[in-house]
mmCIF file of C-alpha atoms and ligand atoms in Angstrom:
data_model
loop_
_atom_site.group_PDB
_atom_site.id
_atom_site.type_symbol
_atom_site.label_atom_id
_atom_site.label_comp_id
_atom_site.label_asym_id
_atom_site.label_seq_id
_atom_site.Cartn_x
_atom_site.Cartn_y
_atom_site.Cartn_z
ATOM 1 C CA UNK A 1 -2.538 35.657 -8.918
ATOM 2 C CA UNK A 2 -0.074 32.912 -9.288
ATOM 3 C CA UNK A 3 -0.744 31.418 -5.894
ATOM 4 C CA UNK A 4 -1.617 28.070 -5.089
ATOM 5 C CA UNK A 5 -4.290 27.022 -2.622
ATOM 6 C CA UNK A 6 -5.841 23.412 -1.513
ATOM 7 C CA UNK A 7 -8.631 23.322 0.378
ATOM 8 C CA UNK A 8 -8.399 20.684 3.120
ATOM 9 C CA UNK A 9 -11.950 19.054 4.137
ATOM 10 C CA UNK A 10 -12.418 17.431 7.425
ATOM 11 C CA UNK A 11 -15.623 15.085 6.930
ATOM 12 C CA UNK A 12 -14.298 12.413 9.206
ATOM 13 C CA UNK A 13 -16.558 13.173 12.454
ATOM 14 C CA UNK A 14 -19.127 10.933 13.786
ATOM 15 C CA UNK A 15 -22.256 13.040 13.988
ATOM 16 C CA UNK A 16 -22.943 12.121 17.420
ATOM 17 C CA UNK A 17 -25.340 14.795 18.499
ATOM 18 C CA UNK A 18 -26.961 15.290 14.938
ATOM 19 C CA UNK A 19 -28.335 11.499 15.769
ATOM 20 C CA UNK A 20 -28.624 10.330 12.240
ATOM 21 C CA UNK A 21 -28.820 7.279 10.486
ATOM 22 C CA UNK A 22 -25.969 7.794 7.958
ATOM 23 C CA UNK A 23 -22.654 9.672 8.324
ATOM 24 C CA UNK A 24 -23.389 13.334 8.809
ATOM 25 C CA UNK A 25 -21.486 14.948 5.533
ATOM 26 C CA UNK A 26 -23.770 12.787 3.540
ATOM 27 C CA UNK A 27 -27.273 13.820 5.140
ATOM 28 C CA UNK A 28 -29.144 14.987 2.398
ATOM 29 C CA UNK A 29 -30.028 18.392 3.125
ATOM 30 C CA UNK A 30 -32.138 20.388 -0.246
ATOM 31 C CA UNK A 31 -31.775 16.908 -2.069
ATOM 32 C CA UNK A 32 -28.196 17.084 -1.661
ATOM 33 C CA UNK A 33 -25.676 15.273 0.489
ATOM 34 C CA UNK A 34 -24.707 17.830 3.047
ATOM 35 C CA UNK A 35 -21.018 17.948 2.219
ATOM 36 C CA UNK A 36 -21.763 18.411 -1.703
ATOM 37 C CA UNK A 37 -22.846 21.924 -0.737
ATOM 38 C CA UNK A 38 -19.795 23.426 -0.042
ATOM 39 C CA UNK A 39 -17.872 21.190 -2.230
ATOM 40 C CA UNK A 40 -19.712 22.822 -5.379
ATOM 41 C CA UNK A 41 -18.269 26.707 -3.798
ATOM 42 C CA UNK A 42 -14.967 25.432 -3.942
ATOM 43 C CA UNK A 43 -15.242 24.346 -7.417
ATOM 44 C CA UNK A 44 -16.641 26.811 -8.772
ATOM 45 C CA UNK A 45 -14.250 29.421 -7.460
ATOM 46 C CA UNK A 46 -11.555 30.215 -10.240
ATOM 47 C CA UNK A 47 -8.490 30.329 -7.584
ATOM 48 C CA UNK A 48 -9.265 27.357 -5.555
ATOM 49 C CA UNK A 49 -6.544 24.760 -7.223
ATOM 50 C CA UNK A 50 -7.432 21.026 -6.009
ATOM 51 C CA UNK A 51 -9.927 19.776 -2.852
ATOM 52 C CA UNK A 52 -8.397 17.144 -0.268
ATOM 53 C CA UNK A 53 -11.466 15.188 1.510
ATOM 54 C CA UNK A 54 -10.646 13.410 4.827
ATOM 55 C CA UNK A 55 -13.190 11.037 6.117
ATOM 56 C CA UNK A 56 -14.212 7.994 8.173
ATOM 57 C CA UNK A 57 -12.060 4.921 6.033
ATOM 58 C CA UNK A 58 -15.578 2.958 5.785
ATOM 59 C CA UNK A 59 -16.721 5.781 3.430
ATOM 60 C CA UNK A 60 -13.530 6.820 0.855
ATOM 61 C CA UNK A 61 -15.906 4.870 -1.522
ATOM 62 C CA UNK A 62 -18.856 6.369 -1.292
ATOM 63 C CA UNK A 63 -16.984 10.278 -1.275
ATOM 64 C CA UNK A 64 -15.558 9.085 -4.481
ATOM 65 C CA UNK A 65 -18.675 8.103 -5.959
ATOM 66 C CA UNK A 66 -20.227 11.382 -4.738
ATOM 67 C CA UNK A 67 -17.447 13.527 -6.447
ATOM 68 C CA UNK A 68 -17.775 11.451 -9.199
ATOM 69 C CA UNK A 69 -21.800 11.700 -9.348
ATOM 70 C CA UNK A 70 -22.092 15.940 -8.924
ATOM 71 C CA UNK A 71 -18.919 16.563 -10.806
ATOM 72 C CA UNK A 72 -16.914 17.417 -8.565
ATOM 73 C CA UNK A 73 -13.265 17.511 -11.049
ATOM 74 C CA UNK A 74 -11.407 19.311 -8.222
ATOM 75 C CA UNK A 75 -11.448 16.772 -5.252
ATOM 76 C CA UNK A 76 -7.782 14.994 -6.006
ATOM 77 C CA UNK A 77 -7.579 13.016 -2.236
ATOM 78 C CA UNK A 78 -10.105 11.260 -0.199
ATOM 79 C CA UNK A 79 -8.123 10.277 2.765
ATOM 80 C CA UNK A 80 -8.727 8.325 6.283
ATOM 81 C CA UNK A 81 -9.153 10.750 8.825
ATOM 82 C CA UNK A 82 -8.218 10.501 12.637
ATOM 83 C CA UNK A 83 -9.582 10.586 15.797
ATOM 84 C CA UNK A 84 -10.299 14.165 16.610
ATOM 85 C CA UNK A 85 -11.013 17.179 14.137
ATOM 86 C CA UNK A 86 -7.229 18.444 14.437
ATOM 87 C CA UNK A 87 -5.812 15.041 13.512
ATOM 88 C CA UNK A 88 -8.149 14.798 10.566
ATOM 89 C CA UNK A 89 -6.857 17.838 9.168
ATOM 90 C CA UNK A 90 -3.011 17.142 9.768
ATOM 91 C CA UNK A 91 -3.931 13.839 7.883
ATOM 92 C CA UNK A 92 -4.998 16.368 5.476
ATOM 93 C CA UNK A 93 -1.977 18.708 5.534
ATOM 94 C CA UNK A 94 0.265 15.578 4.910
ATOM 95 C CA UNK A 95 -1.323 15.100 1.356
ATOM 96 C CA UNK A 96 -1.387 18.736 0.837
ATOM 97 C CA UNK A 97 0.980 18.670 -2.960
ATOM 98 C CA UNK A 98 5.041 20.169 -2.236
ATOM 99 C CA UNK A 99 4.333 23.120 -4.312
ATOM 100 C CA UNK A 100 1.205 24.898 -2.575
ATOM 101 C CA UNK A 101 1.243 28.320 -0.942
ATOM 102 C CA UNK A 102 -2.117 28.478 0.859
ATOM 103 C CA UNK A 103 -4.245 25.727 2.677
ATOM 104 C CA UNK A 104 -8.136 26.391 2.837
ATOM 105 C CA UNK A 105 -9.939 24.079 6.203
ATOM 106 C CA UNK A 106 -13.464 24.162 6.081
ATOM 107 C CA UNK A 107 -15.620 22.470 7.571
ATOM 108 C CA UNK A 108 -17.773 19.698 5.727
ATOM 109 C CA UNK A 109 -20.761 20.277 8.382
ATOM 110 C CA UNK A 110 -21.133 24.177 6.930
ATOM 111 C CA UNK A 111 -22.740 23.549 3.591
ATOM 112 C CA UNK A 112 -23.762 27.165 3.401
ATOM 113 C CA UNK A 113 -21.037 29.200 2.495
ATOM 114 C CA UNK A 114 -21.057 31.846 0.328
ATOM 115 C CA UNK A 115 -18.914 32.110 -3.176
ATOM 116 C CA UNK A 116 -18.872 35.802 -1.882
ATOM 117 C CA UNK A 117 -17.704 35.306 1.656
ATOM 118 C CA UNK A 118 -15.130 32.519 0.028
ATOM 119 C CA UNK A 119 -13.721 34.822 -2.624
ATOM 120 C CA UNK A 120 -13.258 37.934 -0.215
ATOM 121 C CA UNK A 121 -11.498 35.534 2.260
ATOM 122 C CA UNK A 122 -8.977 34.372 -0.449
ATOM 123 C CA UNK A 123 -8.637 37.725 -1.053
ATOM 124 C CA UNK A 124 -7.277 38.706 1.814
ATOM 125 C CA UNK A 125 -4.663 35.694 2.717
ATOM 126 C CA UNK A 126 -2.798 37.232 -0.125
ATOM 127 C CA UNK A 127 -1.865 39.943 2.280
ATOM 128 C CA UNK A 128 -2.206 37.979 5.740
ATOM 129 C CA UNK A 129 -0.069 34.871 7.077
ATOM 130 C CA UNK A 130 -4.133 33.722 8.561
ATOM 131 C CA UNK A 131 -7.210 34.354 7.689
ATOM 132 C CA UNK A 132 -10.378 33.045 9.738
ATOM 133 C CA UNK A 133 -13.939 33.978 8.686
ATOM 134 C CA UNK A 134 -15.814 34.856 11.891
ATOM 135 C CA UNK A 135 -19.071 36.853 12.897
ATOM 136 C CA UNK A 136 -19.945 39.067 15.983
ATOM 137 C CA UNK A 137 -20.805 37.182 18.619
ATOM 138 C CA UNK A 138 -24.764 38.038 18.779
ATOM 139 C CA UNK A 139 -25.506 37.111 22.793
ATOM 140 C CA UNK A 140 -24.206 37.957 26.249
ATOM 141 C CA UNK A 141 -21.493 35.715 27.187
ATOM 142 C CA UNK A 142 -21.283 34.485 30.565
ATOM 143 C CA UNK A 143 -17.667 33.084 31.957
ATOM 144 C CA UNK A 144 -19.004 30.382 34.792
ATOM 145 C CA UNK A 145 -17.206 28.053 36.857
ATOM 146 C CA UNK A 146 -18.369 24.962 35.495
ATOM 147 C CA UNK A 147 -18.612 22.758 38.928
ATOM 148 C CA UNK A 148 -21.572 25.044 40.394
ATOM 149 C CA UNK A 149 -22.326 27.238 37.441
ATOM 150 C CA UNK A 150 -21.655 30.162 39.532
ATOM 151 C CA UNK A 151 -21.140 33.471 36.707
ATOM 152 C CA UNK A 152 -17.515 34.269 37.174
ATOM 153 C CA UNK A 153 -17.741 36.996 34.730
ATOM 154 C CA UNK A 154 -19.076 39.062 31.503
ATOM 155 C CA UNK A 155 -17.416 39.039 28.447
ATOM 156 C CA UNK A 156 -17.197 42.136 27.246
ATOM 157 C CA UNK A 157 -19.186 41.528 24.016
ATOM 158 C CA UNK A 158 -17.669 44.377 21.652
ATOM 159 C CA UNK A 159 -14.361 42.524 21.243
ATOM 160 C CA UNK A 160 -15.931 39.055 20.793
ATOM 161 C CA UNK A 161 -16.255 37.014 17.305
ATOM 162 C CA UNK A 162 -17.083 33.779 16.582
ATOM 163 C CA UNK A 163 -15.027 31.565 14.607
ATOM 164 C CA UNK A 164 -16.263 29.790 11.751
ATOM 165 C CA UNK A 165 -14.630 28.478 8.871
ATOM 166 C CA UNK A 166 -12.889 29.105 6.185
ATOM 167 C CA UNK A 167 -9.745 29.304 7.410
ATOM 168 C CA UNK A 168 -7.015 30.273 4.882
ATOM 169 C CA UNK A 169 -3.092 29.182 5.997
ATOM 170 C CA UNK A 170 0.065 29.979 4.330
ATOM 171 C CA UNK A 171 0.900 26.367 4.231
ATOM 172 C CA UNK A 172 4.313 26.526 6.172
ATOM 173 C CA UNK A 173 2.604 28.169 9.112
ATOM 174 C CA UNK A 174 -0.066 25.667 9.311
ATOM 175 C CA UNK A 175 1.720 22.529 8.884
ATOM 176 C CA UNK A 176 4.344 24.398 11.947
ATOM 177 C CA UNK A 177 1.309 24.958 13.870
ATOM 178 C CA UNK A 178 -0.007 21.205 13.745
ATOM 179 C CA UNK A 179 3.316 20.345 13.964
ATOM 180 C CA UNK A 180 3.871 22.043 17.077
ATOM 181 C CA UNK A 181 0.233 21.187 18.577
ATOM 182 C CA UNK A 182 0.642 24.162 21.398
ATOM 183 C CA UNK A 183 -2.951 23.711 22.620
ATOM 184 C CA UNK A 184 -4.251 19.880 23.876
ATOM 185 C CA UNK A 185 -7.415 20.398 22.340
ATOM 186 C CA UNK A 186 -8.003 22.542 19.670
ATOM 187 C CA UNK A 187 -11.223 23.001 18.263
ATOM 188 C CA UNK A 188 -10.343 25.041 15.423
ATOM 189 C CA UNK A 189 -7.058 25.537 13.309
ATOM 190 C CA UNK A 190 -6.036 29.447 13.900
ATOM 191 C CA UNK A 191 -5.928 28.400 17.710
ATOM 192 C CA UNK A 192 -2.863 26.635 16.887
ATOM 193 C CA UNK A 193 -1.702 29.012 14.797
ATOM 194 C CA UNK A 194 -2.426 31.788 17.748
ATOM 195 C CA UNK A 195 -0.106 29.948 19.900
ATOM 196 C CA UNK A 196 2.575 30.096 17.743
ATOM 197 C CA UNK A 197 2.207 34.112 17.751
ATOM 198 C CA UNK A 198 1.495 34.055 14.150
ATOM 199 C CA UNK A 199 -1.406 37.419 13.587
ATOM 200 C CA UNK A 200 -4.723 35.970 12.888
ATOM 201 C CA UNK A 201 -6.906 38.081 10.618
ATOM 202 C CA UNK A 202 -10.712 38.163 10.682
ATOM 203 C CA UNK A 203 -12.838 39.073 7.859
ATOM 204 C CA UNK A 204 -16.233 39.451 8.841
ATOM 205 C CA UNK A 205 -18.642 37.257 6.886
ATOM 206 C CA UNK A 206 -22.029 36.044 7.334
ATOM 207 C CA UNK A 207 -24.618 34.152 10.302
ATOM 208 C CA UNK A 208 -25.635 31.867 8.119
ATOM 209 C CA UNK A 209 -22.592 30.043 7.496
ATOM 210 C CA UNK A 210 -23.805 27.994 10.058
ATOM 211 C CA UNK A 211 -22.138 24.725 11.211
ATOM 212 C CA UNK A 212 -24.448 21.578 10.997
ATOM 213 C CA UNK A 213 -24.675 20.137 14.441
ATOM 214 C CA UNK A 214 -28.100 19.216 15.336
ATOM 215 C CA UNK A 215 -31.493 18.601 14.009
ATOM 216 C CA UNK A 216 -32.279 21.940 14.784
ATOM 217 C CA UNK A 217 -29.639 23.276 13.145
ATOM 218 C CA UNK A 218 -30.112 20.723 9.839
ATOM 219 C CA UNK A 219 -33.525 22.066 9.581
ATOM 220 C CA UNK A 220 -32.422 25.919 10.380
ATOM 221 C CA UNK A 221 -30.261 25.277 7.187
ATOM 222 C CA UNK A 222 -32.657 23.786 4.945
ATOM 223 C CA UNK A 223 -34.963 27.090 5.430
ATOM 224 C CA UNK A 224 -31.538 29.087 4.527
ATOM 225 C CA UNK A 225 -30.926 27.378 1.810
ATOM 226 C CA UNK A 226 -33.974 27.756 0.444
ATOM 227 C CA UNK A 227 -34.092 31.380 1.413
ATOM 228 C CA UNK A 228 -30.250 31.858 -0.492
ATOM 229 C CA UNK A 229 -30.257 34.967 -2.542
ATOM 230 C CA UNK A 230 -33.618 36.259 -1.094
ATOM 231 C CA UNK A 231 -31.806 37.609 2.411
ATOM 232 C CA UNK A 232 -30.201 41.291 2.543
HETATM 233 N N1 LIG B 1 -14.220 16.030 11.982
HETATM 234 C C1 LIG B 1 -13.202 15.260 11.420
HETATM 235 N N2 LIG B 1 -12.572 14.309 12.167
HETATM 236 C C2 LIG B 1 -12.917 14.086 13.448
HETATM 237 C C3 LIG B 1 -13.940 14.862 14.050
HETATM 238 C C4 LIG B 1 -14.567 15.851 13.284
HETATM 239 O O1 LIG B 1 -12.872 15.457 10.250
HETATM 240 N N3 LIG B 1 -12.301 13.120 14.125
HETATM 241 C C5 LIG B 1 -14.939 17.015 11.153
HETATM 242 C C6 LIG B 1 -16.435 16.757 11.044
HETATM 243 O O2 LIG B 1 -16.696 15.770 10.050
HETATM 244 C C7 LIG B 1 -16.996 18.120 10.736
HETATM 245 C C8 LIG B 1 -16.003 19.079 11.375
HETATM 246 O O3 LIG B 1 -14.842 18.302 11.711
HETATM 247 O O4 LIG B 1 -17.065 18.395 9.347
HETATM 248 C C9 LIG B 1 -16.590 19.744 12.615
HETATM 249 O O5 LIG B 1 -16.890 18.754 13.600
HETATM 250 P P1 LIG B 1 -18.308 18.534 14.268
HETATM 251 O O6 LIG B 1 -19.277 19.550 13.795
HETATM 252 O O7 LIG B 1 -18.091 18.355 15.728
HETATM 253 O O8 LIG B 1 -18.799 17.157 13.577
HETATM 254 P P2 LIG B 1 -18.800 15.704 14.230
HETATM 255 O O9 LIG B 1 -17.570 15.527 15.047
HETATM 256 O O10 LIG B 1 -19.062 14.761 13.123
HETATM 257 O O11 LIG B 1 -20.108 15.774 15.142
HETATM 258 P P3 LIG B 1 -20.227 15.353 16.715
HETATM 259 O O12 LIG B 1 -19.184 16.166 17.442
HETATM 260 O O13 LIG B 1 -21.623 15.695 17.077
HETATM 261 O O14 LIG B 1 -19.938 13.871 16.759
HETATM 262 MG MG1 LIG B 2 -17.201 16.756 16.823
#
């Protein structure tokens, strides 16, 4: 208790491969714009402070519209994001208020996160400098040399996860992290924070916290959406 967390929001991609006609965070997806679904976890969870949106400039408007629309009190910032996923959340950090312990990045493309998963996560970067929600990796994954496709090597699978978001900063780490930039292309934030030889901490949580990347996927998480409550 007493602890302050933001949640940082990077909405500010371009939904190449998903192909569709309007920015991906507001596809609707159950009748709702995609982004809306994970917005309404966040604000219902009792610790989660104040929301910080980054997105494409074009659309501050219409994200302030949609907070205003499905009530969502907690977004405070809607902010111009940059040109890659990292920059658009160190546009975020930079907003992020003087006084908060702990930054939350998710990702607006995973609308189906789980108040459960959420609240265990927050749990846990009480105790932890980094938190990343992750699941077993499911498959066999092949290391290949990428000009001939020639298998280099097996992974062992046992020891692999794969990252998804949440991911839960003390603030001063992350902002040194992003800061710092110690990897030319990261493609989450704990990488950065990994290079900085801060411990990362996983807590296992669920497949279908799935990120939204293709139509396959969009429709894969209409069915789970649908299905929420009714699994395990
Ligand atoms: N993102 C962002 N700023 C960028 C690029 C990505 O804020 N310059 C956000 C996306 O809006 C998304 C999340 O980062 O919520 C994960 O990115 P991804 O799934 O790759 O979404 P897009 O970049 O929009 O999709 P694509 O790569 O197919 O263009
Ligand atoms: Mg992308």
């Amino acid at each position: 208790m007493g602890i302050k967390i933001q949640v940082i929001i990077p909405a500010a991609g371009s939904g190449t491969r998903l192909k569709a006609s309007v920015a991906k965070p507001l596809v609707l997806l159950a009748g709702k714009p995609l982004v809306v679904h994970s917005l309404e976890v966040f604000q219902k969870s009792p610790v989660i402070h104040s929301i910080i949106v980054v997105t494409r400039r074009g659309l501050i408007g219409r994200f302030q519209a949609l907070a205003k629309r499905f009530r969502i009190s907690k977004v405070v910032k809607i902010l111009a994001g940059g040109a890659t996923r990292s920059d658009s959340v160190y546009e975020g950090l930079k907003a992020v208020d003087a006084d908060t312990d702990v930054v939350a990045v998710h990702d607006a493309a995973r609308p189906l996160l789980s108040a459960e998963v959420l609240s265990r996560a927050l749990q846990l970067c009480r105790k932890e400098p980094a938190v990343i929600v992750a699941v077993p990796v499911k498959s066999t994954v092949k290391k290949a040399d990428p000009k001939n496709l020639h298998v280099l090597e097996t992974l062992p699978r046992d020891v692999l996860w794969e990252a998804q978001t949440p991911q839960i900063f003390r603030k001063d780490i992350l902002f040194r992290a992003h800061q710092a930039r110690l990897c030319c292309e990261p493609t989450d934030d704990a990488v950065l924070v990994e290079k900085m030889g801060v411990r990362v901490k996983i807590l296992k949580g669920d497949d279908r916290n799935i990120k939204v990347t293709t139509r396959t996927d969009l429709a894969v998480a209409e069915v789970l959406l649908k299905l929420k409550g009714k699994l395990r």
